[in-house]
Short mmCIF file of C-alpha atoms and ligand atoms in Angstrom, two decimals:
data_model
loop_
_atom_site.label_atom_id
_atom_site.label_comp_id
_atom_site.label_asym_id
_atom_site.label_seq_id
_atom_site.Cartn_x
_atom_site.Cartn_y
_atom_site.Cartn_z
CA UNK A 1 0.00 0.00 0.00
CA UNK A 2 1.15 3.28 -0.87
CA UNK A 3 -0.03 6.61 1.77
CA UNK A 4 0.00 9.93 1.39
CA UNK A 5 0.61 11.26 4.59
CA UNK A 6 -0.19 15.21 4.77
CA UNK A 7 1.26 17.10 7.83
CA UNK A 8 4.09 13.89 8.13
CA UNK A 9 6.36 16.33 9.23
CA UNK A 10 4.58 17.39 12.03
CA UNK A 11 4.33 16.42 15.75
CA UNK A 12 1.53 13.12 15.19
CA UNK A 13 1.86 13.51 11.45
CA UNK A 14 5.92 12.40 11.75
CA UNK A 15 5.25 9.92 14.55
CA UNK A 16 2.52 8.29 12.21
CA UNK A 17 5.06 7.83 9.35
CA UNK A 18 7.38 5.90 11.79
CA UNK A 19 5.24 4.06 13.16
CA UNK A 20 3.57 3.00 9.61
CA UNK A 21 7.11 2.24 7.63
CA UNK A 22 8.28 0.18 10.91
CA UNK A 23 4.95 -1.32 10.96
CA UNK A 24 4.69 -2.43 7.17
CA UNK A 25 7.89 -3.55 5.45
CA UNK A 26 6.03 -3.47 2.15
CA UNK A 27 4.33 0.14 2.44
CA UNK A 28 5.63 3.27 0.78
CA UNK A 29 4.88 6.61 2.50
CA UNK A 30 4.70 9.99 0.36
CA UNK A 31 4.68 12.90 3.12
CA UNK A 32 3.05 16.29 1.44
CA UNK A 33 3.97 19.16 4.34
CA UNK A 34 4.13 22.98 3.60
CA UNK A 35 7.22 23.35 6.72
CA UNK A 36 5.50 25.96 8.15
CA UNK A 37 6.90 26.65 11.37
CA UNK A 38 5.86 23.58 12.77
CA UNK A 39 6.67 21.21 10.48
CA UNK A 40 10.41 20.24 10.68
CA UNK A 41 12.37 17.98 8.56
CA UNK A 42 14.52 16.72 11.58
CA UNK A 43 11.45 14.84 12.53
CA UNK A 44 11.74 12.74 9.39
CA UNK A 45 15.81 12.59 9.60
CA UNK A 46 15.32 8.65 10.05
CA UNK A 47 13.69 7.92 6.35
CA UNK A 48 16.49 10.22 4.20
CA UNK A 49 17.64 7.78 1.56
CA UNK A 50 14.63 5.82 2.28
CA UNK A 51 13.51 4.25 -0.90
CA UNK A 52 10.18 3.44 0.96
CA UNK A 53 9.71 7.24 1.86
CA UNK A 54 9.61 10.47 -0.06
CA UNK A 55 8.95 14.24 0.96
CA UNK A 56 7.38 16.88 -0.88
CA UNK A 57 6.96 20.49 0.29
CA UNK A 58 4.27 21.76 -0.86
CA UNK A 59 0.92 23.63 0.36
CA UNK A 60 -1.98 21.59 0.90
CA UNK A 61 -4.29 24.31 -1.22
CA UNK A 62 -1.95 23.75 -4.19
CA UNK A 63 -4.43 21.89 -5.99
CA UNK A 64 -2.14 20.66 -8.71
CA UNK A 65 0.16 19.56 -6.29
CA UNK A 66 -2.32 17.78 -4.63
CA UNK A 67 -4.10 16.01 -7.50
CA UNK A 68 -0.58 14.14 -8.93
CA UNK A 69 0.11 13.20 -5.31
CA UNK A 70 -3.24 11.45 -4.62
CA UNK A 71 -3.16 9.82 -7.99
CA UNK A 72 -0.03 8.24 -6.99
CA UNK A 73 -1.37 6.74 -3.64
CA UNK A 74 -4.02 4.05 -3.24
CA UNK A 75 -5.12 5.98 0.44
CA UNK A 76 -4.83 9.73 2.13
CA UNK A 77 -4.07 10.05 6.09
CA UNK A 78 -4.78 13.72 6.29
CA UNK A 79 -2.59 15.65 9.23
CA UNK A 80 -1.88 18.85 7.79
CA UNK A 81 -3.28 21.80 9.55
CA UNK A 82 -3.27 24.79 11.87
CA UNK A 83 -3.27 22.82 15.36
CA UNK A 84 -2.79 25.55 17.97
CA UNK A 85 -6.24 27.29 19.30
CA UNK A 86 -3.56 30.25 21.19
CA UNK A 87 -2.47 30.96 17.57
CA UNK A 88 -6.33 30.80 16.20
CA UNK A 89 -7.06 33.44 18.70
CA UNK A 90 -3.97 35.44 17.22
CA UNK A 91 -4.59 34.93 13.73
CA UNK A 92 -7.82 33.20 12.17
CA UNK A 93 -7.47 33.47 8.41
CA UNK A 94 -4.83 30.64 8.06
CA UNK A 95 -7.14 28.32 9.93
CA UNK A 96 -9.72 28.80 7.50
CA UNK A 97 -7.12 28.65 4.50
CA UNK A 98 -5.61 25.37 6.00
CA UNK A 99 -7.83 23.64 7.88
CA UNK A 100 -11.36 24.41 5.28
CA UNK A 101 -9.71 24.73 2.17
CA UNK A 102 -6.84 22.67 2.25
CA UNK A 103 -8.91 19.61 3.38
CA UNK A 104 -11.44 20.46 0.10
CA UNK A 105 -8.57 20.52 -2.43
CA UNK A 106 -7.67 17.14 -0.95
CA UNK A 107 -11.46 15.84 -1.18
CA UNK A 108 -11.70 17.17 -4.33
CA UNK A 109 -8.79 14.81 -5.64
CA UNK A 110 -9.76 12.28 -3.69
CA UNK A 111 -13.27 12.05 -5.13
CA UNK A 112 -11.79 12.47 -8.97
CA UNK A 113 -8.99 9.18 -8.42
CA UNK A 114 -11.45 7.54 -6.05
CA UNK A 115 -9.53 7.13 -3.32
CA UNK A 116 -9.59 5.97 0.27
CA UNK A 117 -9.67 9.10 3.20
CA UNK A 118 -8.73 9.37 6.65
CA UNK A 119 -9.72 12.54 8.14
CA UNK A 120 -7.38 13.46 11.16
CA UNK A 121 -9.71 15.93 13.64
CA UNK A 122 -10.30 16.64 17.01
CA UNK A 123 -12.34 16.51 20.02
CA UNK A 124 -12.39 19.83 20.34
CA UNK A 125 -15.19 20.49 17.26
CA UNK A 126 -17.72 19.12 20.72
CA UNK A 127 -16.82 22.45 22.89
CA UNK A 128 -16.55 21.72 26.31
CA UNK A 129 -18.21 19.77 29.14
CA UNK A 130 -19.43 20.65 32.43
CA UNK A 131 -17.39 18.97 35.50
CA UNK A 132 -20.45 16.12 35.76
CA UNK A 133 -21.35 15.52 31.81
CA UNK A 134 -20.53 12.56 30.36
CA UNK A 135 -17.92 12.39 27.83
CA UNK A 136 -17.90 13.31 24.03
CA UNK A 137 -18.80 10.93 21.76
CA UNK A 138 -19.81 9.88 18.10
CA UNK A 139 -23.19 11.04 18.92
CA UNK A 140 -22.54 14.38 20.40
CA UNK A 141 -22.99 17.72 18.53
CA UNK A 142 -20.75 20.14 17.23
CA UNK A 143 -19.79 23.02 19.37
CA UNK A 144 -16.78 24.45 18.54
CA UNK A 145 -16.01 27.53 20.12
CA UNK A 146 -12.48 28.76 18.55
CA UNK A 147 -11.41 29.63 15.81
CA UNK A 148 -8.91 26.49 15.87
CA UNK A 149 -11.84 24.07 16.74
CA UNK A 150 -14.64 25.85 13.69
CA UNK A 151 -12.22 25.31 11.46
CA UNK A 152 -12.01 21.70 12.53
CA UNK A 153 -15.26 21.52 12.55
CA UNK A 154 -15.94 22.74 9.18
CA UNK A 155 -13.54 20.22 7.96
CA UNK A 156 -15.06 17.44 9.25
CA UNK A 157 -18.46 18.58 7.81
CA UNK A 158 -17.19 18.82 4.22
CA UNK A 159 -15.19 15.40 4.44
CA UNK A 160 -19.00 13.52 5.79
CA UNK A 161 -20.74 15.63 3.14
CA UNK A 162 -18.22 14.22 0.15
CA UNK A 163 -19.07 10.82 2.07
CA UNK A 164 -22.91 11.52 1.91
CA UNK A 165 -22.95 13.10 -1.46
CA UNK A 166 -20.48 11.23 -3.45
CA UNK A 167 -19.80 7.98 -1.89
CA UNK A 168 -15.80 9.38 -1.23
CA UNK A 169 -14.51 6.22 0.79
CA UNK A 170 -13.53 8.25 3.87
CA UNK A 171 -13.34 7.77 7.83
CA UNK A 172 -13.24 10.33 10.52
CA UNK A 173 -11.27 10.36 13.92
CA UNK A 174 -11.63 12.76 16.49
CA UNK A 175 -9.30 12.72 18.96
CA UNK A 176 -8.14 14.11 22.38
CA UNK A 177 -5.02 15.89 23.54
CA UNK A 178 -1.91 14.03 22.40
CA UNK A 179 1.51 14.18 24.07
CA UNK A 180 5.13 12.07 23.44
CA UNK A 181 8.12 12.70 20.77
CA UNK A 182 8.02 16.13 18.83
CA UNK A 183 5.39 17.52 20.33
CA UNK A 184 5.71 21.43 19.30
CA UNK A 185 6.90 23.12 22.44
CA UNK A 186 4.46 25.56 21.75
CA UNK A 187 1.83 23.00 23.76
CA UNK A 188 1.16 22.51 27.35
CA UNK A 189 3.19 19.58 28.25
CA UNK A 190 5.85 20.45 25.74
CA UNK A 191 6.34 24.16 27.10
CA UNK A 192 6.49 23.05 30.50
CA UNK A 193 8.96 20.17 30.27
CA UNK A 194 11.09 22.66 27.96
CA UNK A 195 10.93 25.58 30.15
CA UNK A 196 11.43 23.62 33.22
CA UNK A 197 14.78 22.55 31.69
CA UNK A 198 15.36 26.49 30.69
CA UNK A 199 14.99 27.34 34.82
CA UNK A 200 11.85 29.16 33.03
CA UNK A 201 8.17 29.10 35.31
CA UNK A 202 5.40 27.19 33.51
CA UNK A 203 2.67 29.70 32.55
CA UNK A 204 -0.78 28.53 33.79
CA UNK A 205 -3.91 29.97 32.20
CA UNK A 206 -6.49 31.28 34.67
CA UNK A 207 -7.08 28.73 37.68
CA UNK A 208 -5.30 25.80 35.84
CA UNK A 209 -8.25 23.39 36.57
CA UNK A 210 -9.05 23.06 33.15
CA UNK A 211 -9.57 18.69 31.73
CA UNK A 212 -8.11 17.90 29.11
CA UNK A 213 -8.05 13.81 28.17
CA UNK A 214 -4.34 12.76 27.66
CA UNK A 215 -3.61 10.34 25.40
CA UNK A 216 0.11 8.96 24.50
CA UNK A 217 0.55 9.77 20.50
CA UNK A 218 2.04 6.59 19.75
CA UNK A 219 -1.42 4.90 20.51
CA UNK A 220 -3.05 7.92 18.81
CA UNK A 221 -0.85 6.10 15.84
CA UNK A 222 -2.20 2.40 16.42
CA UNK A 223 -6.09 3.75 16.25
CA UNK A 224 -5.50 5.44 12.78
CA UNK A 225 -3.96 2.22 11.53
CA UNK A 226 -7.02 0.28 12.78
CA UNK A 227 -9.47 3.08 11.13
CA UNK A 228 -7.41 2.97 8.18
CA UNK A 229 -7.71 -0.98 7.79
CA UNK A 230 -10.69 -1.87 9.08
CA UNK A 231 -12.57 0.90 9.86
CA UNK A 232 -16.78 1.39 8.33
CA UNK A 233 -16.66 3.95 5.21
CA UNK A 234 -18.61 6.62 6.62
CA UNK A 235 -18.09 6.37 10.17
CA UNK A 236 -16.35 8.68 12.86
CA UNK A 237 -14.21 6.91 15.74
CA UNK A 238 -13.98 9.03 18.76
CA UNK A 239 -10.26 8.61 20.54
CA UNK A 240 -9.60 9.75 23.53
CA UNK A 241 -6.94 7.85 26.72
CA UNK A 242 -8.82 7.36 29.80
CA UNK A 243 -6.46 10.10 30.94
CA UNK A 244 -8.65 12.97 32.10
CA UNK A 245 -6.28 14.90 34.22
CA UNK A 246 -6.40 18.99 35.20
CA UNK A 247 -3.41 21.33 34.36
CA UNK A 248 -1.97 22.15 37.40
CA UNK A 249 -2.07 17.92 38.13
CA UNK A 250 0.02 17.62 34.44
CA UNK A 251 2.40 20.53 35.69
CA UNK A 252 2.59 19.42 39.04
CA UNK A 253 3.94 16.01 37.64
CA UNK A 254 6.04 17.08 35.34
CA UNK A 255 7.70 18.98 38.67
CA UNK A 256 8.23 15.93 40.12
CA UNK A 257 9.76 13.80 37.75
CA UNK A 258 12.03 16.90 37.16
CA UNK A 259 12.67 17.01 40.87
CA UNK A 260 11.21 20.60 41.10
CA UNK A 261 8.91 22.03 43.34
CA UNK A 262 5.78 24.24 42.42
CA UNK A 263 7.54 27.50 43.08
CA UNK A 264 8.16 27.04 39.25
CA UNK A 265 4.60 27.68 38.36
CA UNK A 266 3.41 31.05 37.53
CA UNK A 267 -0.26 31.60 37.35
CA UNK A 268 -0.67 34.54 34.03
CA UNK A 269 -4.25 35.82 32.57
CA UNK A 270 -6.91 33.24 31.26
CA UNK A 271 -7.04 32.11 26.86
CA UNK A 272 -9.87 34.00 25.74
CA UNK A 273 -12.90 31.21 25.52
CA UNK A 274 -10.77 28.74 27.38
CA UNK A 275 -12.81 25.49 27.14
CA UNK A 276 -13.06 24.13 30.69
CA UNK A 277 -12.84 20.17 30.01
CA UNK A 278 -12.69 18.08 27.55
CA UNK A 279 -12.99 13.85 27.72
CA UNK A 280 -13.83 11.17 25.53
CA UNK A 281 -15.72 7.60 25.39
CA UNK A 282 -13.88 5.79 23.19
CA UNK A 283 -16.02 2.56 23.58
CA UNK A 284 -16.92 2.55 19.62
CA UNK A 285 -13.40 1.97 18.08
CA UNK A 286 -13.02 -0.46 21.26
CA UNK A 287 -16.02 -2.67 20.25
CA UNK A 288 -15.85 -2.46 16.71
CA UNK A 289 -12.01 -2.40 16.27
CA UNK A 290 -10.62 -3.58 19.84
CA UNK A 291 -8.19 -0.43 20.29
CA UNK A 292 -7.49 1.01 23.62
CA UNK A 293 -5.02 3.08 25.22
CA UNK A 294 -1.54 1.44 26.40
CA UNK A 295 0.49 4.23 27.98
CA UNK A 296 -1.04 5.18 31.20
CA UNK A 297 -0.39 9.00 32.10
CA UNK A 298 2.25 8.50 34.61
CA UNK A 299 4.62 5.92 32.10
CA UNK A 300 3.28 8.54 29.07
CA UNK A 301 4.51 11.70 31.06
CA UNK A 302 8.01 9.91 32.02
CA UNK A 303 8.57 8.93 28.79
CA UNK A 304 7.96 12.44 27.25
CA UNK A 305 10.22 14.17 29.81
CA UNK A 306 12.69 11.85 29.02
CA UNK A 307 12.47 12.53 25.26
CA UNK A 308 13.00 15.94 26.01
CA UNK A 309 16.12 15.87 28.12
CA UNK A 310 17.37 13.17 25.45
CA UNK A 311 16.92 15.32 22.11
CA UNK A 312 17.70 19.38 23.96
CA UNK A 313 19.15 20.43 20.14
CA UNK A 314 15.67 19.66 18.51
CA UNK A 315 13.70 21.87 20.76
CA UNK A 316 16.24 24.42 21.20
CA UNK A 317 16.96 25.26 17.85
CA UNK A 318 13.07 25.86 17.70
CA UNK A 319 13.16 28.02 20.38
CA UNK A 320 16.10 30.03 19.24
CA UNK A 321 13.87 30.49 15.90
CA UNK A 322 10.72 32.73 15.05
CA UNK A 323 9.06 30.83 18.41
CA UNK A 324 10.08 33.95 20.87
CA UNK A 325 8.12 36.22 18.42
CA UNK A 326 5.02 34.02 18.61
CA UNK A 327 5.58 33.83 22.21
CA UNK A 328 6.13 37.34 23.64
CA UNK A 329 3.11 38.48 21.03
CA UNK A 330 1.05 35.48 22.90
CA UNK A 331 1.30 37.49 25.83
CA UNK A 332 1.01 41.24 25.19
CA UNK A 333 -2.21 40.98 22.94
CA UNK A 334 -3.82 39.07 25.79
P1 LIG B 401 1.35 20.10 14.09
O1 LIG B 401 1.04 21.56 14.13
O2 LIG B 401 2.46 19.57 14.94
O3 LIG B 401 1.69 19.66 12.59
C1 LIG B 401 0.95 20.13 11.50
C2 LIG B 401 1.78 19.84 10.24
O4 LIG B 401 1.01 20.27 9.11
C3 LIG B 401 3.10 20.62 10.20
O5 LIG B 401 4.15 19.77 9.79
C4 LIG B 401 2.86 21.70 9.17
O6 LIG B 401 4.04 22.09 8.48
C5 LIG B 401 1.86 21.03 8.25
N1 LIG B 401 1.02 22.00 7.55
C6 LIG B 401 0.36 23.06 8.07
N2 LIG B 401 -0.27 23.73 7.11
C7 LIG B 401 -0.04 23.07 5.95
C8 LIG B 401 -0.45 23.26 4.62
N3 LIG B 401 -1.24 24.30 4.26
N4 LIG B 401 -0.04 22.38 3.67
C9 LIG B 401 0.76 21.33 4.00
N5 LIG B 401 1.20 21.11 5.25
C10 LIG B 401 0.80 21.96 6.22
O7 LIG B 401 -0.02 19.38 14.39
P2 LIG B 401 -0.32 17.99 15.15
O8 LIG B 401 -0.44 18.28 16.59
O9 LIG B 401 0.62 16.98 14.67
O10 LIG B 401 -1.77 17.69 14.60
C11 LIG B 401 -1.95 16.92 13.42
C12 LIG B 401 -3.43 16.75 13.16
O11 LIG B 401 -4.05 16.12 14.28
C13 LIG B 401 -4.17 18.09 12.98
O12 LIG B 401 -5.13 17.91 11.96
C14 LIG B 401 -4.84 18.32 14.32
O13 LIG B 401 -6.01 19.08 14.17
C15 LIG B 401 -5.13 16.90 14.75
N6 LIG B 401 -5.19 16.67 16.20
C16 LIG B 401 -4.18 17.08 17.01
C17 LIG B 401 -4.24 16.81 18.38
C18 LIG B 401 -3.12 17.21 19.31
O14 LIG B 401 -3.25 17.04 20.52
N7 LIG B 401 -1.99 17.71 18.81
C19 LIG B 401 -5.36 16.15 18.91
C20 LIG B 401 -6.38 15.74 18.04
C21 LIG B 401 -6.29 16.01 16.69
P1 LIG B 402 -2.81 23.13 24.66
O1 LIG B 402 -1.64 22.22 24.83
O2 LIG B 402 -2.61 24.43 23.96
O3 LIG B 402 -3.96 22.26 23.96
P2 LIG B 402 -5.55 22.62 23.72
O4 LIG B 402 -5.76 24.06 23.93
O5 LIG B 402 -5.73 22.23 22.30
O6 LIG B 402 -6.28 21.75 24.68
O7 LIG B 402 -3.39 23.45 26.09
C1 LIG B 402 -3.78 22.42 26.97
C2 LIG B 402 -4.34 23.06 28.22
O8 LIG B 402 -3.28 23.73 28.91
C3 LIG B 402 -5.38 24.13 27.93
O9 LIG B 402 -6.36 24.09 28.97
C4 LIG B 402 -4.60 25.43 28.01
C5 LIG B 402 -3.55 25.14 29.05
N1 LIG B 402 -2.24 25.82 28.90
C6 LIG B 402 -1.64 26.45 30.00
O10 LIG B 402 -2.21 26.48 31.12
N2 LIG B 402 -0.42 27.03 29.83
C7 LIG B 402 0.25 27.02 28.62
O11 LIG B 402 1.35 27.59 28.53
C8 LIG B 402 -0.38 26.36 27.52
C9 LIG B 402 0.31 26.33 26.17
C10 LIG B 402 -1.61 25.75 27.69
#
């Protein structure tokens, strides 16, 4: 089988392409990814001279781009996109570029070479739950309520609606918070392990008892390749890892596998529409498609900070970059 992986060089994108070409001796991964800044090549540095492997840059709305690529696969596994809702609240427009009209220029080619679709989304397109609601899932309404999570949102209606309206072969995962190996350090867990290891204090939004549902990125990996392979055309798996934690508790963790104490937190000014929790049942891909979660939080978290200490020239160099822009703008416009 050949894949065209968009967003491989990406934080679940790259981890995806690993896990398939170690997975699958006989499969050949194309990875379409724009590099914006957080797409990096380094990611990838494993598959140069790869036969099985090849990388394009190029823009997911380049629709002749797009259209020879999918041609050339027999199935899409569609990352690529605007992930960060701090940088939706900044800047909107490239969400809607990405995220809406990238996804369509895929469809489109999709639906003209008749080819197999894996939509990559996120929980986030349900809004967020009260302390005592039960989880998100497939049967839950949309209720996005960033920009980031719209955007999403509107994806995931156009790739049902080229299901619905011209039998495109697709499948739709929505998934919660991901952590583990490249993770942007532009992202909770990321930022804090990073910063920590800086002497930096961990910025927590508002009251930092905000949910979020934790769930390891390598078994993020192992659902896709179940959806991809045996998933129903047409359906939507909800993901999520039985890890519904608060911030501070993530933080305060982190801490303590550092060996720091919480004098290294810093309480700063709420996001803007902060969604208060977030948690998934996942008990549909586990019936149909017997995945579950692996990594407990804990082993998931110890892992990650170890990844971290291990590979200090990734995330540096990124930080030494256009990151300190993004980061001081983050927090004068709030
Ligand atoms: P990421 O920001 O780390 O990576 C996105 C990748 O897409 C980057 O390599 C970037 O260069 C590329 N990209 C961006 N715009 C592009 C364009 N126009 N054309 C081609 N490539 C482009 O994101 P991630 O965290 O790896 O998320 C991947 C997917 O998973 C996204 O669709 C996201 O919505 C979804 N998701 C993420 C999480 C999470 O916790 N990170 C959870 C659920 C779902
Ligand atoms: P984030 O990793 O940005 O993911 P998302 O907003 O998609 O859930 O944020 C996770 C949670 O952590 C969210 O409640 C916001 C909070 N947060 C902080 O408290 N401090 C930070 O520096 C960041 C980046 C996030």
């Amino acid at each position: 089988m050949k894949l065209l992986v968009t967003g491989g060089a990406g934080f679940i994108g790259s981890n995806f392409v690993h896990h398939i070409l170690r997975t699958y001796p006989d499969y050949e991964v194309i990875t379409l990814d724009a590099l914006t800044y957080a797409g990096n090549l380094e990611n990838l540095k494993a598959w140069e001279g790869d036969t099985r492997h090849r990388f394009v840059k190029g823009n997911i709305t380049d629709r002749a781009l797009v259209d020879g690529l999918v041609a050339e696969c027999d199935a899409v596994v569609h990352f690529a996109a605007e992930s960060h809702v701090d940088r939706s609240i900044l800047d909107p427009g490239i969400f809607i570029e990405t995220n809406i009209v990238g996804t369509q220029a895929l469809l489109d080619a999709a639906k003209k070479h008749t080819k197999r679709f894996h939509h990559v989304s996120t929980d986030e397109v349900f809004g967020s739950l009260g302390p005592d609601e039960a989880p998100f899932s497939e049967k839950t309404l949309y209720d996005p309520r960033s920009p980031y999570s719209a955007s999403k949102a509107g994806a995931d209606h156009l790739v049902r609606a080229y299901f619905h309206t011209y039998g495109l072969p697709v499948t739709i995962s929505n998934c919660s918070n991901n952590y583990g190996p490249y993770l942007f350090p532009e992202k909770l867990i990321s930022l804090a392990i990073t910063h920590i290891l800086e002497g930096k204090k961990v910025p927590v939004y508002g009251d930092g008892l905000n949910v979020r549902d934790w769930l390891y990125v390598g078994d993020h990996c192992l659902a896709i390749d179940a959806i991809l392979h045996n998933g129903r055309i047409g359906e939507t798996y909800c993901i999520g890892g039985d890890g519904e934690r608060e911030n501070i508790w993530i933080i305060k963790k982190i801490l303590e596998i550092l060996g720091k104490t919480e004098a290294e937190i810093e309480h700063v000014k709420d996001r803007p529409g902060h969604d208060r929790r977030y948690a998934i049942d996942h008990s549909k891909i586990t019936r149909e498609l017997g995945w579950q979660p692996t990594v407990t939080i804990d082993e998931g978290l110890a892992r990650t900070v170890k990844w971290y200490q291990d590979n200090q020239v990734w995330w540096q160099d990124i930080k030494s970059g256009a990151y300190q822009e993004y980061y001081e703008e983050q927090y004068i416009k709030r």
